[in-house]
JSON list of C-alpha atoms in Angstrom, two decimals:
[
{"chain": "A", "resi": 1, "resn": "UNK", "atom": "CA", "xyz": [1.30, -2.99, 57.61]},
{"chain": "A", "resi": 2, "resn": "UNK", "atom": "CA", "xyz": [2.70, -1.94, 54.46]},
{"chain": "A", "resi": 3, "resn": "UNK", "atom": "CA", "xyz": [-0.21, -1.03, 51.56]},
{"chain": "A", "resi": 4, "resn": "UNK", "atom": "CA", "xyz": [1.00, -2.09, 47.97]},
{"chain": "A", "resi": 5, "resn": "UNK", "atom": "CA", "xyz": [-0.01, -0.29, 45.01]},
{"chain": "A", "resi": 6, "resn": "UNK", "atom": "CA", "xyz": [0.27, -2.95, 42.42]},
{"chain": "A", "resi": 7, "resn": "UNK", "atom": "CA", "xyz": [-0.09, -4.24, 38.79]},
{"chain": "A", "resi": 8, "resn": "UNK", "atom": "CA", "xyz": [1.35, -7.73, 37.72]},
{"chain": "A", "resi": 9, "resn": "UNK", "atom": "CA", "xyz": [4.15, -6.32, 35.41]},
{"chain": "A", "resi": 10, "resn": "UNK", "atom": "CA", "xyz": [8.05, -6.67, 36.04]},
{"chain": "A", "resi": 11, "resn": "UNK", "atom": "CA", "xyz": [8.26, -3.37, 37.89]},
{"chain": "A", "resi": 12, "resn": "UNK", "atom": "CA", "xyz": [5.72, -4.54, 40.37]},
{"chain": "A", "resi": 13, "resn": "UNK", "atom": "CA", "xyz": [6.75, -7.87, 41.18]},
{"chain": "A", "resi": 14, "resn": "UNK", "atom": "CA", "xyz": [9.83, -6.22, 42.31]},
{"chain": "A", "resi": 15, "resn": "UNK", "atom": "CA", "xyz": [8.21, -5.03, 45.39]},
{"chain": "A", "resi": 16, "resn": "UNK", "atom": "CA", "xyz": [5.99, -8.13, 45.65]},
{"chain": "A", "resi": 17, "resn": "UNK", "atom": "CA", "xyz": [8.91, -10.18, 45.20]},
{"chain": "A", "resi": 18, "resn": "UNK", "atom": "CA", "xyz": [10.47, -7.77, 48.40]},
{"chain": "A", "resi": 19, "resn": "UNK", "atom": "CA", "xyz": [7.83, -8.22, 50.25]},
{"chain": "A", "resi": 20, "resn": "UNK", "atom": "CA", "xyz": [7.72, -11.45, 50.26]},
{"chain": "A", "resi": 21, "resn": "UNK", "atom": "CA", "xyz": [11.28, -12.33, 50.74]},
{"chain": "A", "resi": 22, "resn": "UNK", "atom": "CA", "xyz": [10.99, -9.98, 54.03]},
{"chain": "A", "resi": 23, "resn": "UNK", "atom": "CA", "xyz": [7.90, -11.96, 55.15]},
{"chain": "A", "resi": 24, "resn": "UNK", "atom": "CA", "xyz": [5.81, -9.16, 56.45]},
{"chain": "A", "resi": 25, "resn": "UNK", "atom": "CA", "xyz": [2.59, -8.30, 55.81]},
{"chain": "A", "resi": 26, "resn": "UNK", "atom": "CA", "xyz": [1.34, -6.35, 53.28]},
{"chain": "A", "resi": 27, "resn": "UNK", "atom": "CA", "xyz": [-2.10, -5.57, 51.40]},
{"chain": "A", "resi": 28, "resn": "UNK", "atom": "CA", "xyz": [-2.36, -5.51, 47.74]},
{"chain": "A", "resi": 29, "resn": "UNK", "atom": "CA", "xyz": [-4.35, -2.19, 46.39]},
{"chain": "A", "resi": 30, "resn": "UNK", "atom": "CA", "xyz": [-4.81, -3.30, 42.75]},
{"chain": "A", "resi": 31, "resn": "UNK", "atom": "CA", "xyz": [-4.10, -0.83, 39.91]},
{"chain": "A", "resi": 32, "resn": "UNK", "atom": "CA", "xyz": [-5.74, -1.65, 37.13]},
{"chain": "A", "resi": 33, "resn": "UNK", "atom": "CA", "xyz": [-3.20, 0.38, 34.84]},
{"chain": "A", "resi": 34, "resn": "UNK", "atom": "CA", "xyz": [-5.33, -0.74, 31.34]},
{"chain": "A", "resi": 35, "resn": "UNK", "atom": "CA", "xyz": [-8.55, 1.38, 32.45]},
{"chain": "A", "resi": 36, "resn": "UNK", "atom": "CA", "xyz": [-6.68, 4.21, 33.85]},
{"chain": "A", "resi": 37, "resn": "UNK", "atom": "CA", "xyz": [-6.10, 3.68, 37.34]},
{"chain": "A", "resi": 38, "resn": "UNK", "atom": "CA", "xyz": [-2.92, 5.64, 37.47]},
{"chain": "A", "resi": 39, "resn": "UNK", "atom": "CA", "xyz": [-4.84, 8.60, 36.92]},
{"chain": "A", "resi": 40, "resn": "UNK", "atom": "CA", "xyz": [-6.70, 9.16, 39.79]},
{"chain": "A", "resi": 41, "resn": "UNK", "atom": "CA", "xyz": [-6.22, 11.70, 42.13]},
{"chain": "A", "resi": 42, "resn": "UNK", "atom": "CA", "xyz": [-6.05, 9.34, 45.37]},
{"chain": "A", "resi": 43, "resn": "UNK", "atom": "CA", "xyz": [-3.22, 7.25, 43.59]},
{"chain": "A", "resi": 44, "resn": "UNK", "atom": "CA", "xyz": [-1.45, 10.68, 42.38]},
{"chain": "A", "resi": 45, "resn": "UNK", "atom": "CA", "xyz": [-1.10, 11.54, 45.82]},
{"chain": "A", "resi": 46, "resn": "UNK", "atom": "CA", "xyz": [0.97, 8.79, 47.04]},
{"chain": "A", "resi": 47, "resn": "UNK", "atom": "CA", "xyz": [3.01, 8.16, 43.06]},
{"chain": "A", "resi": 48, "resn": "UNK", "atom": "CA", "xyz": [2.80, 11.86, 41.35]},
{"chain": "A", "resi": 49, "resn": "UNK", "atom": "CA", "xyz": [4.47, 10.14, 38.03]},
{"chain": "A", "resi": 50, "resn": "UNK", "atom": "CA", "xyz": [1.33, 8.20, 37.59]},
{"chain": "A", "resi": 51, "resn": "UNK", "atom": "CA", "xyz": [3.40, 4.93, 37.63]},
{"chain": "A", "resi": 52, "resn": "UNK", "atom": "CA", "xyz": [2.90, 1.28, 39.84]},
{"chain": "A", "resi": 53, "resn": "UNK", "atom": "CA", "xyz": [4.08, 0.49, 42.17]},
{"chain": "A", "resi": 54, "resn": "UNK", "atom": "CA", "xyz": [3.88, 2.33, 44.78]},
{"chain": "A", "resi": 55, "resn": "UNK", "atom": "CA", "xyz": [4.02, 1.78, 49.09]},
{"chain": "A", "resi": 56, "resn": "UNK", "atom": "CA", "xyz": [2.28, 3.35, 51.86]},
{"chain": "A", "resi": 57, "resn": "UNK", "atom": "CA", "xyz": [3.84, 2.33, 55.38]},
{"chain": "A", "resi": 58, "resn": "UNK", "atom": "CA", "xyz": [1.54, 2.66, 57.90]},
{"chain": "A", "resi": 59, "resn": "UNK", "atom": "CA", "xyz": [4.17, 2.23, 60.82]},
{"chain": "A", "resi": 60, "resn": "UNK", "atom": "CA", "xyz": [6.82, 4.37, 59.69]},
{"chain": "A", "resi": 61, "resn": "UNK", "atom": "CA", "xyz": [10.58, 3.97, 61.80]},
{"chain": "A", "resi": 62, "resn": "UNK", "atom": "CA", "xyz": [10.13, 7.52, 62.63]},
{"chain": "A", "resi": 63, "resn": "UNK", "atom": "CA", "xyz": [6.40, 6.57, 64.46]},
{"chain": "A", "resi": 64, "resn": "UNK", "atom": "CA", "xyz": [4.82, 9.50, 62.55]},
{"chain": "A", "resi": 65, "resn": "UNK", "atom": "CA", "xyz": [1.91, 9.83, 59.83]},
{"chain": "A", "resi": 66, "resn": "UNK", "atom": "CA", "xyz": [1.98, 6.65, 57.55]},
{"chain": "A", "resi": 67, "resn": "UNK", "atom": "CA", "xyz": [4.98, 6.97, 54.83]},
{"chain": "A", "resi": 68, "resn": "UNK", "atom": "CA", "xyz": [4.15, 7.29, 50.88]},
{"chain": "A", "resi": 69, "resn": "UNK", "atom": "CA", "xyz": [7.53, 5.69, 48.54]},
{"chain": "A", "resi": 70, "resn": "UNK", "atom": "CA", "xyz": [7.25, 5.37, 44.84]},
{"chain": "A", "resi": 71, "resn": "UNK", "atom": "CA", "xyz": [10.15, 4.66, 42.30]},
{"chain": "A", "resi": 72, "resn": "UNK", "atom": "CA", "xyz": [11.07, 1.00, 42.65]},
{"chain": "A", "resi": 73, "resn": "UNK", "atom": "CA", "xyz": [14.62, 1.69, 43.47]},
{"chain": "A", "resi": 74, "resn": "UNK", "atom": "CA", "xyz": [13.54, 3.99, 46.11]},
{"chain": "A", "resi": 75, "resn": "UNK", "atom": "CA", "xyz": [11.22, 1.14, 47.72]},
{"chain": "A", "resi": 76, "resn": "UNK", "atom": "CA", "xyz": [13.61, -1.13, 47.79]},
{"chain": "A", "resi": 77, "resn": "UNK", "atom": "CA", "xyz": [16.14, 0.88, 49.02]},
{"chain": "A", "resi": 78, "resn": "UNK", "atom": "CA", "xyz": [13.46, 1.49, 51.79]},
{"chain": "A", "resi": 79, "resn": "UNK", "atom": "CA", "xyz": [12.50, -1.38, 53.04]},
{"chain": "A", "resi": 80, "resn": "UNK", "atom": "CA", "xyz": [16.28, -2.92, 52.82]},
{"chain": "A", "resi": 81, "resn": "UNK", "atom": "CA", "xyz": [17.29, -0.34, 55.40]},
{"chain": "A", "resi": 82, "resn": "UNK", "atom": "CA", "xyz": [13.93, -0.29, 57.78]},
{"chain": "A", "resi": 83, "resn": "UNK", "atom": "CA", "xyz": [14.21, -4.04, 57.94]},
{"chain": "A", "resi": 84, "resn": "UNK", "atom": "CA", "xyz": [17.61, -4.69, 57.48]},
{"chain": "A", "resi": 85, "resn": "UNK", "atom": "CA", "xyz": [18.36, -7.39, 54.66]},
{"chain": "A", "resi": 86, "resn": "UNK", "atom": "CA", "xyz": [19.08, -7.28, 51.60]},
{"chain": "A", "resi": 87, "resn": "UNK", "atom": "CA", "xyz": [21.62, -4.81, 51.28]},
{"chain": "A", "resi": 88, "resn": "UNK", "atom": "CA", "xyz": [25.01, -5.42, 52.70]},
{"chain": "A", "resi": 89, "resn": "UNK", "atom": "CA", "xyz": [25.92, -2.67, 55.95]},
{"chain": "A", "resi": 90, "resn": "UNK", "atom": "CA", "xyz": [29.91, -2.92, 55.23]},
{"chain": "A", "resi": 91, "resn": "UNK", "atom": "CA", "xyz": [30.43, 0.21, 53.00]},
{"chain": "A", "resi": 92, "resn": "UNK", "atom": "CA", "xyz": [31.55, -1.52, 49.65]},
{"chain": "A", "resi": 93, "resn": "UNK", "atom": "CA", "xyz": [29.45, -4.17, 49.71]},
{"chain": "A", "resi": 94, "resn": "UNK", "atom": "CA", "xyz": [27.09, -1.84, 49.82]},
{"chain": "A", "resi": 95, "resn": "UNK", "atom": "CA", "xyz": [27.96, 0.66, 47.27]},
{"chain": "A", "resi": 96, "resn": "UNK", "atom": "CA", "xyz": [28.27, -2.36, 44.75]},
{"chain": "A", "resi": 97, "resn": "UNK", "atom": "CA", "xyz": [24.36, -3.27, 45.48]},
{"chain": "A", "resi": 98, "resn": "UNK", "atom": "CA", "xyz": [23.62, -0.12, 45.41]},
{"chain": "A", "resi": 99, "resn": "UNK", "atom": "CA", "xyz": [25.44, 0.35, 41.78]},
{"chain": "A", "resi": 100, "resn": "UNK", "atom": "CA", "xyz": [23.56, -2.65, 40.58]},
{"chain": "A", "resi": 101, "resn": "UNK", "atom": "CA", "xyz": [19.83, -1.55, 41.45]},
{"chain": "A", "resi": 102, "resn": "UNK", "atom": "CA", "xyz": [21.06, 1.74, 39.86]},
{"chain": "A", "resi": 103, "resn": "UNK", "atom": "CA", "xyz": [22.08, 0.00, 36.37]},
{"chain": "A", "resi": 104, "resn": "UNK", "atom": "CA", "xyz": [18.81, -1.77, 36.47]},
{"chain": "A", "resi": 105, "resn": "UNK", "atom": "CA", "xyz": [16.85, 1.59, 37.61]},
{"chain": "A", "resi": 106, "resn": "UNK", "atom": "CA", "xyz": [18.70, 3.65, 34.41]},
{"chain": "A", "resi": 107, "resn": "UNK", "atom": "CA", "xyz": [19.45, 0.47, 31.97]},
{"chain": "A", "resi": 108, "resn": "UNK", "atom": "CA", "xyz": [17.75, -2.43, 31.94]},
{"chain": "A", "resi": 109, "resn": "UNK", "atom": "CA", "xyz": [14.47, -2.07, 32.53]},
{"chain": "A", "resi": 110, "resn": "UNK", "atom": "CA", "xyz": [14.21, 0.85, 30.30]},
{"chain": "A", "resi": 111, "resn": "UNK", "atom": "CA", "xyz": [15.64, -0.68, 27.44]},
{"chain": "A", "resi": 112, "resn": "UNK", "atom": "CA", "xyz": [13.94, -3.69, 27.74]},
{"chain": "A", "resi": 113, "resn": "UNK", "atom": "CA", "xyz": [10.85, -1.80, 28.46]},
{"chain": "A", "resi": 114, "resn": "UNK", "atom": "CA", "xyz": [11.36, 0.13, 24.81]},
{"chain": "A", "resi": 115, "resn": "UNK", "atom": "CA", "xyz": [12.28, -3.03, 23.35]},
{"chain": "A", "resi": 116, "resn": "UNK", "atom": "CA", "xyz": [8.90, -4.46, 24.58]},
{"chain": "A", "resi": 117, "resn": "UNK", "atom": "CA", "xyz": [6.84, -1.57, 23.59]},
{"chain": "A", "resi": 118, "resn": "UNK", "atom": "CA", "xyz": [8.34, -1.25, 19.84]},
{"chain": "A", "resi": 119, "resn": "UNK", "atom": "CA", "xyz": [8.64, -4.82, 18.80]},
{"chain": "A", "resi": 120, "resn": "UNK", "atom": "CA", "xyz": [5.43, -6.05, 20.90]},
{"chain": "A", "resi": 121, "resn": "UNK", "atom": "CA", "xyz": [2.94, -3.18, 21.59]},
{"chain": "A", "resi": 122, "resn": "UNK", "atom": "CA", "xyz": [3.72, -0.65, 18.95]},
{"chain": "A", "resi": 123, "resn": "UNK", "atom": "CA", "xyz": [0.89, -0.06, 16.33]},
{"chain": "A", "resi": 124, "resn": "UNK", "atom": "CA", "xyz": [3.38, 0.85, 13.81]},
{"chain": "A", "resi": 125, "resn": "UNK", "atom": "CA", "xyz": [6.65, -1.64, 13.74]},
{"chain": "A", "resi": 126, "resn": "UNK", "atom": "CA", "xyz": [9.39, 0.72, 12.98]},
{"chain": "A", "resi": 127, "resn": "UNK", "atom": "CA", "xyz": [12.35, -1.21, 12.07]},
{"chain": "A", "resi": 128, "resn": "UNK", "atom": "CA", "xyz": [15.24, 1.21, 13.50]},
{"chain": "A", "resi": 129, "resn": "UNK", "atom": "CA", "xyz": [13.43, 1.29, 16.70]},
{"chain": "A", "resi": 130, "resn": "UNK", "atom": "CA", "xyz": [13.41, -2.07, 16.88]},
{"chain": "A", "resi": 131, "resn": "UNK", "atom": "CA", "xyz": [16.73, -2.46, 16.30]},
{"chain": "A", "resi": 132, "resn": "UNK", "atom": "CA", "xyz": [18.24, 0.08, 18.32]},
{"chain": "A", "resi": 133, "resn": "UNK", "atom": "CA", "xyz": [16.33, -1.29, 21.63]},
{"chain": "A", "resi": 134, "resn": "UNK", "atom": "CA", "xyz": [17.08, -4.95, 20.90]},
{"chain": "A", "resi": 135, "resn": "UNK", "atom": "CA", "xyz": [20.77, -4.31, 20.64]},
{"chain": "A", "resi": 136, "resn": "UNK", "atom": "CA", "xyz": [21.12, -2.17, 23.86]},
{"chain": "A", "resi": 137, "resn": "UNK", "atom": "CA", "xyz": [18.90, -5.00, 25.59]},
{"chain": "A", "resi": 138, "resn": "UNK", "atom": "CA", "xyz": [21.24, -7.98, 24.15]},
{"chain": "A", "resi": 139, "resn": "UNK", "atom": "CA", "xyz": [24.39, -5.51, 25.35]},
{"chain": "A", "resi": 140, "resn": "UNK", "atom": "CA", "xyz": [22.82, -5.22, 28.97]},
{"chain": "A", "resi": 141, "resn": "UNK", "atom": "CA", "xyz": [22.62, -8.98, 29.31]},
{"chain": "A", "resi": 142, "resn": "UNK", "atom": "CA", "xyz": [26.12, -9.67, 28.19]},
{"chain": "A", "resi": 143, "resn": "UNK", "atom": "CA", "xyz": [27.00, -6.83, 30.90]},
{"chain": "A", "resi": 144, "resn": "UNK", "atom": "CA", "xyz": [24.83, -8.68, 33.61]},
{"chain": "A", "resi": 145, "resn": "UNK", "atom": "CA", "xyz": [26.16, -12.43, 32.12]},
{"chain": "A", "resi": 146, "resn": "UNK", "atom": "CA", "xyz": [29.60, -11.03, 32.15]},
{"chain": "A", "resi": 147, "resn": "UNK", "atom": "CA", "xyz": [28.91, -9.90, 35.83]},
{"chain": "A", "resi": 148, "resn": "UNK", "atom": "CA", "xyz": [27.15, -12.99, 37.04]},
{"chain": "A", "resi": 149, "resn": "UNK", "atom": "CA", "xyz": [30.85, -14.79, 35.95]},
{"chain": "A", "resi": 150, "resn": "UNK", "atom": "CA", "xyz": [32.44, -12.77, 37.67]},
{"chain": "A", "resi": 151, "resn": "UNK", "atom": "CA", "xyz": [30.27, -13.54, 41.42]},
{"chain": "A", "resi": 152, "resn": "UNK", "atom": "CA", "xyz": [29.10, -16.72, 40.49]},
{"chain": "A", "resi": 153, "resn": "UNK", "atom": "CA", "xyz": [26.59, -16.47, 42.57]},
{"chain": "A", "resi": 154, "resn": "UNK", "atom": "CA", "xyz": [24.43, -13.23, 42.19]},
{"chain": "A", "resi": 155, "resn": "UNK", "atom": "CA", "xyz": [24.59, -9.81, 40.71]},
{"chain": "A", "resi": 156, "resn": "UNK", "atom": "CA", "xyz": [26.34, -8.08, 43.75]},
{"chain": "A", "resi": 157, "resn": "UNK", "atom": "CA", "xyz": [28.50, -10.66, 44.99]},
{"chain": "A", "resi": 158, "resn": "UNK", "atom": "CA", "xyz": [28.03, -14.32, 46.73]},
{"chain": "A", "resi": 159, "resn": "UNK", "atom": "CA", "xyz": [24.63, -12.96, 48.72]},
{"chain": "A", "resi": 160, "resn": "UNK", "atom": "CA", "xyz": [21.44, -12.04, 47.30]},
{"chain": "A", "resi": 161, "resn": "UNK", "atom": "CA", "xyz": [20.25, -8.86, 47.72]},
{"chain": "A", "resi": 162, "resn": "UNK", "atom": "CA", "xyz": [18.36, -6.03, 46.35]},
{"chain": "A", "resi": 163, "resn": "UNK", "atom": "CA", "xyz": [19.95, -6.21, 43.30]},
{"chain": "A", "resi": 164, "resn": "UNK", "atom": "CA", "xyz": [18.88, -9.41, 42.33]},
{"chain": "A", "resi": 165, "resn": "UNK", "atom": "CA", "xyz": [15.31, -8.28, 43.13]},
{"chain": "A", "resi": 166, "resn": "UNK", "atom": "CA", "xyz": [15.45, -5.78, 40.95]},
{"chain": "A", "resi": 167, "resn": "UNK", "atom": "CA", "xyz": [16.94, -7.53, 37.84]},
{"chain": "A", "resi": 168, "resn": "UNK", "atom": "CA", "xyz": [15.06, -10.57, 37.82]},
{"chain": "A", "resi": 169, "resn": "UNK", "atom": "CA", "xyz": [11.82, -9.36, 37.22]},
{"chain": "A", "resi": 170, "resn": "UNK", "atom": "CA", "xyz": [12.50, -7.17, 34.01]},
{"chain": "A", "resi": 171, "resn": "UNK", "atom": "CA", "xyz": [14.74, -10.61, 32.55]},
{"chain": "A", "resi": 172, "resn": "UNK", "atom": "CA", "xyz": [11.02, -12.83, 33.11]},
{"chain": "A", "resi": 173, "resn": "UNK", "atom": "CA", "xyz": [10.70, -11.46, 29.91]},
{"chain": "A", "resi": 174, "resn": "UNK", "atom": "CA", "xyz": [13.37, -12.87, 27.82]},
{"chain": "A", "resi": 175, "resn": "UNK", "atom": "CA", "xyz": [11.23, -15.38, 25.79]},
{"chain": "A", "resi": 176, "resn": "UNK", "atom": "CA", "xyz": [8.24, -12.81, 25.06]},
{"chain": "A", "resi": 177, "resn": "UNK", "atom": "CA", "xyz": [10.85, -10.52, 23.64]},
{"chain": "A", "resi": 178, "resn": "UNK", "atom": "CA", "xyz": [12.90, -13.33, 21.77]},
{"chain": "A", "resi": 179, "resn": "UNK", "atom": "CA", "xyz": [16.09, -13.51, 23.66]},
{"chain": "A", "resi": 180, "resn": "UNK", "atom": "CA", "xyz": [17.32, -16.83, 24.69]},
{"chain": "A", "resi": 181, "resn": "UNK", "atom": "CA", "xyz": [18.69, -17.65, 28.06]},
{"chain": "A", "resi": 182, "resn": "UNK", "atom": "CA", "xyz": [21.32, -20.11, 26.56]},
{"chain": "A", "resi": 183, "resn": "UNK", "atom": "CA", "xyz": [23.00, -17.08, 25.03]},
{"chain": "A", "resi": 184, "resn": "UNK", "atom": "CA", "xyz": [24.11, -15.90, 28.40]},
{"chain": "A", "resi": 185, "resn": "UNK", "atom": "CA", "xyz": [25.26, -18.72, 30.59]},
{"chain": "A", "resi": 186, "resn": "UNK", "atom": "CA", "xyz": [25.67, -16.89, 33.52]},
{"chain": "A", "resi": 187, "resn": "UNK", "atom": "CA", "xyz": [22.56, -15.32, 33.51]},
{"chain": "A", "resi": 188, "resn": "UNK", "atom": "CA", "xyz": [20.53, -18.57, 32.65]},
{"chain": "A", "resi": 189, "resn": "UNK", "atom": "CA", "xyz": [22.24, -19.96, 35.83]},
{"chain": "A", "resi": 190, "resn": "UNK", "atom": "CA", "xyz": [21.05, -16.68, 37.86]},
{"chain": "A", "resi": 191, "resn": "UNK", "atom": "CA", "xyz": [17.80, -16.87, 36.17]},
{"chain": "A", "resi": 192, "resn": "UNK", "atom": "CA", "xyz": [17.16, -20.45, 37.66]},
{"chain": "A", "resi": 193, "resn": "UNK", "atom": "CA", "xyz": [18.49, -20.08, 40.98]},
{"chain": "A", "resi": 194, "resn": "UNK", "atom": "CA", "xyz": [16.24, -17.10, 41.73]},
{"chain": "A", "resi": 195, "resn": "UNK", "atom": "CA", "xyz": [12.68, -18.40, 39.85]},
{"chain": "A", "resi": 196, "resn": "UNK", "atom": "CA", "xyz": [13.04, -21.45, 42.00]},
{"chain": "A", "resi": 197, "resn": "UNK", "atom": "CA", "xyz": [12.96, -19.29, 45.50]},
{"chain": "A", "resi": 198, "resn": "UNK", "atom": "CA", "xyz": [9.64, -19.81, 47.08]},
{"chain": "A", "resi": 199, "resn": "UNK", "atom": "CA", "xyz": [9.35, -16.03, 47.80]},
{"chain": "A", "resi": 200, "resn": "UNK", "atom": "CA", "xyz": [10.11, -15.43, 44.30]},
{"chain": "A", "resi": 201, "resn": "UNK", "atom": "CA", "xyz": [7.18, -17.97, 43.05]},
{"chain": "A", "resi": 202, "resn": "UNK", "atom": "CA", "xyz": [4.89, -16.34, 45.64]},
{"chain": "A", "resi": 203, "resn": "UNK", "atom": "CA", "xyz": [5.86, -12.84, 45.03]},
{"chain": "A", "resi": 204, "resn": "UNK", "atom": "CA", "xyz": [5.15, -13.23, 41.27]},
{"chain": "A", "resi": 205, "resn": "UNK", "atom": "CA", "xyz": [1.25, -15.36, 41.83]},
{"chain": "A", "resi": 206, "resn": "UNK", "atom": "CA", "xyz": [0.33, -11.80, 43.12]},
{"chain": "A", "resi": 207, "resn": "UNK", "atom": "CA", "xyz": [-2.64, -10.48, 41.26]},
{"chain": "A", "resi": 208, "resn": "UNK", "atom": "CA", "xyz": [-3.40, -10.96, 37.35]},
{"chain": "A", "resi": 209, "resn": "UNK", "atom": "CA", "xyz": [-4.50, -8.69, 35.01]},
{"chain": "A", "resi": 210, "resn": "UNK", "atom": "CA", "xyz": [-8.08, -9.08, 34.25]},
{"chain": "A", "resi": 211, "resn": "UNK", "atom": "CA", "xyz": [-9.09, -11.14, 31.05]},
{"chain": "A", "resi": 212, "resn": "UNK", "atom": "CA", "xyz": [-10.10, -7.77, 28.90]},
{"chain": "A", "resi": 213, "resn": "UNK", "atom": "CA", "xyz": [-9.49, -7.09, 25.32]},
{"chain": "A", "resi": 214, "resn": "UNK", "atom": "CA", "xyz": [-6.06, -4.84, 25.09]},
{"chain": "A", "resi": 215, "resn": "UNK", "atom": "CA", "xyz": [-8.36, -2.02, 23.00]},
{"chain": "A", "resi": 216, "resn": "UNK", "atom": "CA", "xyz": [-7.56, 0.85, 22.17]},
{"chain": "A", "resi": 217, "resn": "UNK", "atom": "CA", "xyz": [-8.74, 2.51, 25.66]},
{"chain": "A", "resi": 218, "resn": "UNK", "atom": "CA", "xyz": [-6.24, 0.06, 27.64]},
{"chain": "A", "resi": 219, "resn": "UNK", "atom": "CA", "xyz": [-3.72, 1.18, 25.04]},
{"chain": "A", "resi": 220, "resn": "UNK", "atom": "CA", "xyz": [-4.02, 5.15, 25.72]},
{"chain": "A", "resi": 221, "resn": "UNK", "atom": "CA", "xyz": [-4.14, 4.40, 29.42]},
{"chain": "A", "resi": 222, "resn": "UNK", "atom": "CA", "xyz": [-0.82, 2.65, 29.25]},
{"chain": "A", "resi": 223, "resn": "UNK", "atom": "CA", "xyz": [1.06, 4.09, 26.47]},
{"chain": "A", "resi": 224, "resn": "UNK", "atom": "CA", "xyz": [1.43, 7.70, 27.14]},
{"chain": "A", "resi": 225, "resn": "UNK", "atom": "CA", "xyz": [-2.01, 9.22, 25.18]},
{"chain": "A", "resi": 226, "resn": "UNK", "atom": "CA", "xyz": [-3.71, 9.53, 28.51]},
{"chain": "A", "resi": 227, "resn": "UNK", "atom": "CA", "xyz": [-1.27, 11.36, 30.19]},
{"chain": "A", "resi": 228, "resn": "UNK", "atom": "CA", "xyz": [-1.44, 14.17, 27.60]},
{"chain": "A", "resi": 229, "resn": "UNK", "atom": "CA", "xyz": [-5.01, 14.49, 28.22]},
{"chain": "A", "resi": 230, "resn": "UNK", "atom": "CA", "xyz": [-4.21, 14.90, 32.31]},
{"chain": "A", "resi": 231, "resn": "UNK", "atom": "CA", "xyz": [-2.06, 17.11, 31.96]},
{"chain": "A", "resi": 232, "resn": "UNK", "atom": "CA", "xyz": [-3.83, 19.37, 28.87]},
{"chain": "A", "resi": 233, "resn": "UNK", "atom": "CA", "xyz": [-0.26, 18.70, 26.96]},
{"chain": "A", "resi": 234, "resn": "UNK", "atom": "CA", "xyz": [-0.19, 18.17, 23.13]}
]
């Protein structure tokens, strides 16, 4: 039994998406990250950077005390090698994969993750933030479209993998954030291919944030104000 510490955003359907695509079982431990839920001290224990999601495996490979993961890379990563898919065993096969969940780790979901926060969330629109986030986002998809022409298939080569499952997610958000699929071929292709997997579908009907005003509470909890408050920083 695997317990999943979860919210509904593109870094947690990653390991919902996983999970499903390994069909084992799992149980869903919501975190409700808009009233503060990443705070507590029970969820610190098992993700000490106060971020979903997170794992517990209760039947650890090495048959000892039940196993706390966080970091989505390191998840994946994981629960490729305890279960054995998803990530290729000849060496540079896997070293591409491996590459690929690393660009997503360090590139695109950060960037798209500032580009979301400035041009979405932010009270005050600052036009150079903007800016600079949208154009490393629209670079990162022309690297992944490039790469997608390149496979023609998906993001590590002709099998999907981990890699995929890590990209997919974060590009779910192309139309909130105003970039068009039809702009990068390849990717739109991708895009398709993967959304239409029934473990993908399932993976992403996981939970839903509850229908609550985004106030100014939800906005410290999930914007950084909090944090400074747990930790007595200024």
């Amino acid at each position: 039994m695997i317990d999943l510490y979860y919210a509904p955003t593109p870094n947690g359907w990653k390991i919902s998406i996983m999970l499903e695509e390994l069909g084992i079982p799992y149980e869903v431990k919501p975190v409700n990250i808009r009233a503060g839920d990443q705070f507590k001290p029970e969820f610190l224990a098992i993700s000490p950077n106060n971020r979903i999601p997170a794992i517990v495996d209760r039947a650890p490979p090495d048959g000892g005390e039940p196993l706390p993961v966080f970091e989505t890379g390191a998840i994946l990563f994981y629960l490729a090698n305890k279960f054995g898919r998803f990530l290729p065993t000849e060496m540079r096969a896997r070293m591409v994969t491996i590459q690929w969940v690393m660009w997503q780790m360090g590139g695109l979901g950060p960037m798209l993750g500032q580009h979301g926060h400035f041009a979405l969330y932010a009270p005050e629109k600052i036009p150079y933030a903007i800016q600079r986030y949208r154009d490393e986002a629209a670079r990162l998809y022309h690297v992944l479209d490039t790469q997608l022409g390149k496979t023609g298939a998906y993001v590590a080569g002709g099998d999907y993998t981990i890699a995929d499952i890590a990209c997919f997610p974060w590009t779910m958000t192309h139309k909130a954030q105003g970039f068009t699929l039809g702009d990068y071929p390849n990717v739109k292709r991708w895009y398709a291919e993967v959304r239409a997997r029934p473990q993908v579908q399932a993976g992403l009907a996981i939970g839903k944030f509850v229908k609550e005003p985004f106030d100014e509470e939800a906005r410290k909890n999930m914007f950084g104000q909090r944090a400074k408050e747990v930790t007595g920083k200024t």
